[in-house]
Protein backbone atom coordinates (compact mmCIF):
# COMPACT_ATOMS: atom_id res chain seq x y z
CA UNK A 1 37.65 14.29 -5.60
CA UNK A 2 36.40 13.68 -2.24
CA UNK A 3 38.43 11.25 0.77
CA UNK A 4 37.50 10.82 3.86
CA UNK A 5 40.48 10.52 6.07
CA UNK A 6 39.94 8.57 9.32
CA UNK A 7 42.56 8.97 11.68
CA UNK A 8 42.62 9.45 15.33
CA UNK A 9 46.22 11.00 16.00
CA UNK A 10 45.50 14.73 15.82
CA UNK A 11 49.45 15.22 14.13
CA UNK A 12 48.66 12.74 11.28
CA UNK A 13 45.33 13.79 10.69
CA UNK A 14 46.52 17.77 10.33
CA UNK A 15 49.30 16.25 7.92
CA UNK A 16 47.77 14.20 5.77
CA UNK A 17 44.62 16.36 5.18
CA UNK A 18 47.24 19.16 4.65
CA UNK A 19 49.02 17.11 2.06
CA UNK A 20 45.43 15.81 0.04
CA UNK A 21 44.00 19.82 0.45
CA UNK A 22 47.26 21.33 -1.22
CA UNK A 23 47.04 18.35 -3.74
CA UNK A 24 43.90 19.20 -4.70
CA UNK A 25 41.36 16.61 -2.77
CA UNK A 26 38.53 17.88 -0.75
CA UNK A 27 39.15 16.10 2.62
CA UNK A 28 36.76 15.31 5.40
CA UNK A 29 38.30 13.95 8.86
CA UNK A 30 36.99 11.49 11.41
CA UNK A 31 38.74 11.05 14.44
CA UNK A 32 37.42 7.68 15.76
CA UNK A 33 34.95 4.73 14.37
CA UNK A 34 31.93 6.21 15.47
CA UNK A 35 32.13 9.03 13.47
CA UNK A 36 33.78 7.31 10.32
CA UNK A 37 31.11 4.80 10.10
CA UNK A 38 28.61 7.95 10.19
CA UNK A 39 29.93 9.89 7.42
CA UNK A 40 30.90 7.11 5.60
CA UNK A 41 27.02 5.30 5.46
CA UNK A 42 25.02 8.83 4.79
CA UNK A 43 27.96 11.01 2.25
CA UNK A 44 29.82 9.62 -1.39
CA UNK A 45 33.22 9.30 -1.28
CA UNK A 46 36.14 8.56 -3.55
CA UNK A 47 38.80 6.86 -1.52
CA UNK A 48 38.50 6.71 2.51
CA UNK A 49 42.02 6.68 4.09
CA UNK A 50 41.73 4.42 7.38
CA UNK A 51 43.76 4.22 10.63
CA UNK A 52 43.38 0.71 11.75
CA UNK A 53 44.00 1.40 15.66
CA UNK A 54 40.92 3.87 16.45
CA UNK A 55 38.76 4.69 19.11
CA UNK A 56 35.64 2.76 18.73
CA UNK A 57 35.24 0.38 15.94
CA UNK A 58 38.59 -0.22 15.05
CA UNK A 59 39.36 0.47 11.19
CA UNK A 60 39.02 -3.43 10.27
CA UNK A 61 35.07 -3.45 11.88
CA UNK A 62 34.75 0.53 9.89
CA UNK A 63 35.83 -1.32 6.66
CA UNK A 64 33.88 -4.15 7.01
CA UNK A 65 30.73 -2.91 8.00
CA UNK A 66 30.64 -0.47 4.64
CA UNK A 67 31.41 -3.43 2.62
CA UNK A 68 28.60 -5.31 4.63
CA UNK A 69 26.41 -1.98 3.12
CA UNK A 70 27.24 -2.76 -0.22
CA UNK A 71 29.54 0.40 0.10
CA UNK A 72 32.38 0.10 -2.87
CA UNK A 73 34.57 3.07 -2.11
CA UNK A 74 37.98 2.63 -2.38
CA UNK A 75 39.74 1.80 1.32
CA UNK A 76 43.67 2.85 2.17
CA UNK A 77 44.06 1.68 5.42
CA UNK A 78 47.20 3.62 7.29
CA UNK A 79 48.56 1.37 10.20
CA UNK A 80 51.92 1.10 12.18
CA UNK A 81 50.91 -2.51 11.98
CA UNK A 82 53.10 -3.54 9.22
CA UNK A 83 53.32 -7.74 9.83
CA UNK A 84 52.33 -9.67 6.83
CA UNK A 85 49.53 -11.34 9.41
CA UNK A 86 48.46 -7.47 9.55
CA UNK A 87 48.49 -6.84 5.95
CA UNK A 88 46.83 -9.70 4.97
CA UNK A 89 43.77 -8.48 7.62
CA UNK A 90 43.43 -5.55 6.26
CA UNK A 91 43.06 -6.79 2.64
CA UNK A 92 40.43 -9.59 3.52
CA UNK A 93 38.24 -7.21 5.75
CA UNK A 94 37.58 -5.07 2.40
CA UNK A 95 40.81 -2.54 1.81
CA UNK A 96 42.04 -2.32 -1.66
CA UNK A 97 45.77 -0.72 -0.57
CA UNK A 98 47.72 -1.25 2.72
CA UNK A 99 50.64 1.74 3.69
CA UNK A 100 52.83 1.27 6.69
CA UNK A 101 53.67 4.07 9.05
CA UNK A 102 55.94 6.06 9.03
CA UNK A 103 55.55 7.01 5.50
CA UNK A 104 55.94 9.54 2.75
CA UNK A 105 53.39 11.89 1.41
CA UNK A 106 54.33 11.40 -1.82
CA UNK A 107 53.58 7.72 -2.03
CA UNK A 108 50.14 8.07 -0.14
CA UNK A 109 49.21 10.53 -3.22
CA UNK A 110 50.49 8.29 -5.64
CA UNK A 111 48.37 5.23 -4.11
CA UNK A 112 45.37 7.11 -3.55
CA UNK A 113 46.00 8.26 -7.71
CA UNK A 114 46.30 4.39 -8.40
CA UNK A 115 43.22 3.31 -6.63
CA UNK A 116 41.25 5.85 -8.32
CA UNK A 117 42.02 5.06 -11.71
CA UNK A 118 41.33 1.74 -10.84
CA UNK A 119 37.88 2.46 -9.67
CA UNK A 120 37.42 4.41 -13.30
CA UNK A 121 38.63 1.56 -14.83
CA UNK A 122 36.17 -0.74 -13.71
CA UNK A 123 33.43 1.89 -14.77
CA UNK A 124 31.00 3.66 -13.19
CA UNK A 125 27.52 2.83 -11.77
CA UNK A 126 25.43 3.90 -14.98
CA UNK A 127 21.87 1.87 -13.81
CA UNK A 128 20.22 2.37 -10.39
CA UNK A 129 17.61 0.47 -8.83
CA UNK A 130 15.47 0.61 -5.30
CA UNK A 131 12.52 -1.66 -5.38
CA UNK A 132 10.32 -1.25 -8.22
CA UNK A 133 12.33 2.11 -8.91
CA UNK A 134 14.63 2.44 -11.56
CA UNK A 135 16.62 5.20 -12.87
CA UNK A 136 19.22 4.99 -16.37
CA UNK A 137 21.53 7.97 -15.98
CA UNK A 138 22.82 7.48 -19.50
CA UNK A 139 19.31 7.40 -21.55
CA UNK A 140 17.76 9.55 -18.13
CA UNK A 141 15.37 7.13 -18.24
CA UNK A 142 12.94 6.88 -15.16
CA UNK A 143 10.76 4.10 -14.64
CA UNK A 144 8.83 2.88 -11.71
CA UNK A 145 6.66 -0.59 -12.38
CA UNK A 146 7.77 -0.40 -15.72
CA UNK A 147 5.79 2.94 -16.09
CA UNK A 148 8.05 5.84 -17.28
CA UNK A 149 8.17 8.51 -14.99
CA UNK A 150 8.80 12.09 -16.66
CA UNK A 151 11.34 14.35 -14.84
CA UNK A 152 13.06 18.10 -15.03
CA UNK A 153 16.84 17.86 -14.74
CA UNK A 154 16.89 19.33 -11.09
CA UNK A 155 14.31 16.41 -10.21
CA UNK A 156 16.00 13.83 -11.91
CA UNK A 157 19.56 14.88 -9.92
CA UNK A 158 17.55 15.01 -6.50
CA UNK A 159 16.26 11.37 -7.53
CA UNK A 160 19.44 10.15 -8.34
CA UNK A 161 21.08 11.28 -5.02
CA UNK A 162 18.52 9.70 -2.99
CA UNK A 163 18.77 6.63 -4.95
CA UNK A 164 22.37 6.63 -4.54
CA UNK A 165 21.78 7.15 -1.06
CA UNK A 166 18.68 4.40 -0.55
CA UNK A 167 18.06 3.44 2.63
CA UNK A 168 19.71 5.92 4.47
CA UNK A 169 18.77 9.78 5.94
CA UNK A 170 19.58 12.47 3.57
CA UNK A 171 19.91 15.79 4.95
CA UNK A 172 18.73 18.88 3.73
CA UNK A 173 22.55 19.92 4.01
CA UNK A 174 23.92 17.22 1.83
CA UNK A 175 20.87 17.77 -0.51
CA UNK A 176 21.99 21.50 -1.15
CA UNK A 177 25.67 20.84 -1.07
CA UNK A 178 25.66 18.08 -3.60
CA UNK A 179 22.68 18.78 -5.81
CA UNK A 180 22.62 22.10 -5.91
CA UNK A 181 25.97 22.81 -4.84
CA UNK A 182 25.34 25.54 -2.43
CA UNK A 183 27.68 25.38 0.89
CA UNK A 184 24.82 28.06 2.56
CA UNK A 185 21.65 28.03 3.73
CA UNK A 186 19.78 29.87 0.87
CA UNK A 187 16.87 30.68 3.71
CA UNK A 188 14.34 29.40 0.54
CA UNK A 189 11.31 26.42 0.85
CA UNK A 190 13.34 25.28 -3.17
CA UNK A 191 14.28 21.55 -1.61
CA UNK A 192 10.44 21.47 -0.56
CA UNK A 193 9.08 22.24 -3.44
CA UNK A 194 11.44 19.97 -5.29
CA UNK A 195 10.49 17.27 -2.53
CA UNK A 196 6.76 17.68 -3.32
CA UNK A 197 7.13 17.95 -7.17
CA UNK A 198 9.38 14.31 -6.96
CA UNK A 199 6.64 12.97 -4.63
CA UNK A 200 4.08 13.60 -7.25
CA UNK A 201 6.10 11.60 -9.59
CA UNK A 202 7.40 8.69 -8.13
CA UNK A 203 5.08 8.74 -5.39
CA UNK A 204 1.60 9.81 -5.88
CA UNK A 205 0.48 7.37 -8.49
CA UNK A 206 1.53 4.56 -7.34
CA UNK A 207 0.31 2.26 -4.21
CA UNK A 208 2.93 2.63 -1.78
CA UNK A 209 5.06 5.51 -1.22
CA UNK A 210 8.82 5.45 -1.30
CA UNK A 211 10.58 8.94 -0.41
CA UNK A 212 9.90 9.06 3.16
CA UNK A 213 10.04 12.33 5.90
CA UNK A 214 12.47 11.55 8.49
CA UNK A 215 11.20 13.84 11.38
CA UNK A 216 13.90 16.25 12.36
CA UNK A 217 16.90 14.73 10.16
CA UNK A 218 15.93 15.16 6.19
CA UNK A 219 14.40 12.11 3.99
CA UNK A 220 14.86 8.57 3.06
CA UNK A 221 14.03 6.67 0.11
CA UNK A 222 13.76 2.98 0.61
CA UNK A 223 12.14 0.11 -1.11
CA UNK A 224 8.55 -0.21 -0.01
CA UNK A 225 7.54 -3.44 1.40
């Protein structure tokens, strides 16, 4: 389980990520908008925990320009703003769960618990789409202008990632950490080779390509126009 904490006061960042590691969680940290809105467009997560007074984009703009991405991740926001006028601008710019400071670990783990039950509850994505691109993870089911597309189970996870990830850069860091799970550089060409196998798939017979080479920063697959 994955949360991105954003939180610019150095003490309550070190404590809460304390408290979600030793629960279990794996926890990134941003320490003002710039950076939450960075790894919060480009990496998955399952509940971002957000300081409303940050440096930058305050938390309301963070939370409001993922929801303007179509981003559904479950949002905590964290504030010493505790007025039901605050509350109430939290919950309309997009958070799911308000906690006032000061405040107990134990209930932060017990909301973050609730909201992600709540976002298994209401099921997971199970059909993806980008342009005339579609992909079924339940039946693995590829398809791209209605043709079916035939792919090896390492392919169809890379395509599914990127899909997931349409429209933005993908690394070649995120593609080894989350679809082949390595946390090291394995010093091999295998996400090339994977790159140009996809590309002959999805790509190659079809009019206009859709996995793009970002020069210097990884690949992005976007609907073509």
């Amino acid at each position: 389980m994955r949360v991105l904490v954003i939180e610019d006061d150095v003490k309550a960042a070190g404590f809460i990520t304390k408290g979600l590691r030793e629960s279990g969680y794996v926890v990134d940290h941003a320490e003002d908008g710039h950076q939450a809105l960075e790894r919060a467009l480009s990496e998955t997560y399952d509940v971002m925990i957000v300081d409303r007074m940050l440096p930058g984009p305050n938390g309301i703009k963070v939370v409001e320009t993922v929801r303007s991405e179509g981003i559904a991740t479950p949002v905590l926001f964290l504030s010493a703003l505790g007025d039901v006028e605050d509350r109430v601008e939290g919950l309309k710019a997009g958070g799911d769960d308000y906690l006032v400071k000061p405040f107990a670990l134990s209930e932060l783990l017990a909301r973050i618990e609730a909201l992600t039950r709540r976002g298994k509850a209401q099921g997971e994505i199970t059909h993806l789409s980008v342009g005339d691109l579609e992909l079924d993870i339940l039946s693995r089911k590829v398809t791209r202008q209605g043709q079916r597309v035939y792919l090896h189970p390492r392919e169809f996870k890379l395509l599914e990632y990127f899909m997931r990830h349409a429209g933005h850069v993908v690394t070649r860091t995120m593609l080894l950490e989350n679809v082949w799970e390595y946390h090291f550089d394995p010093q091999t060409n295998v996400i090339d080779v994977h790159i140009s196998r996809l590309r002959q798939k999805i790509d190659k017979p079809f009019d206009s390509p859709i996995l793009q080479t970002v020069r210097g920063a990884g690949y992005k697959l976007e609907a073509a126009t």
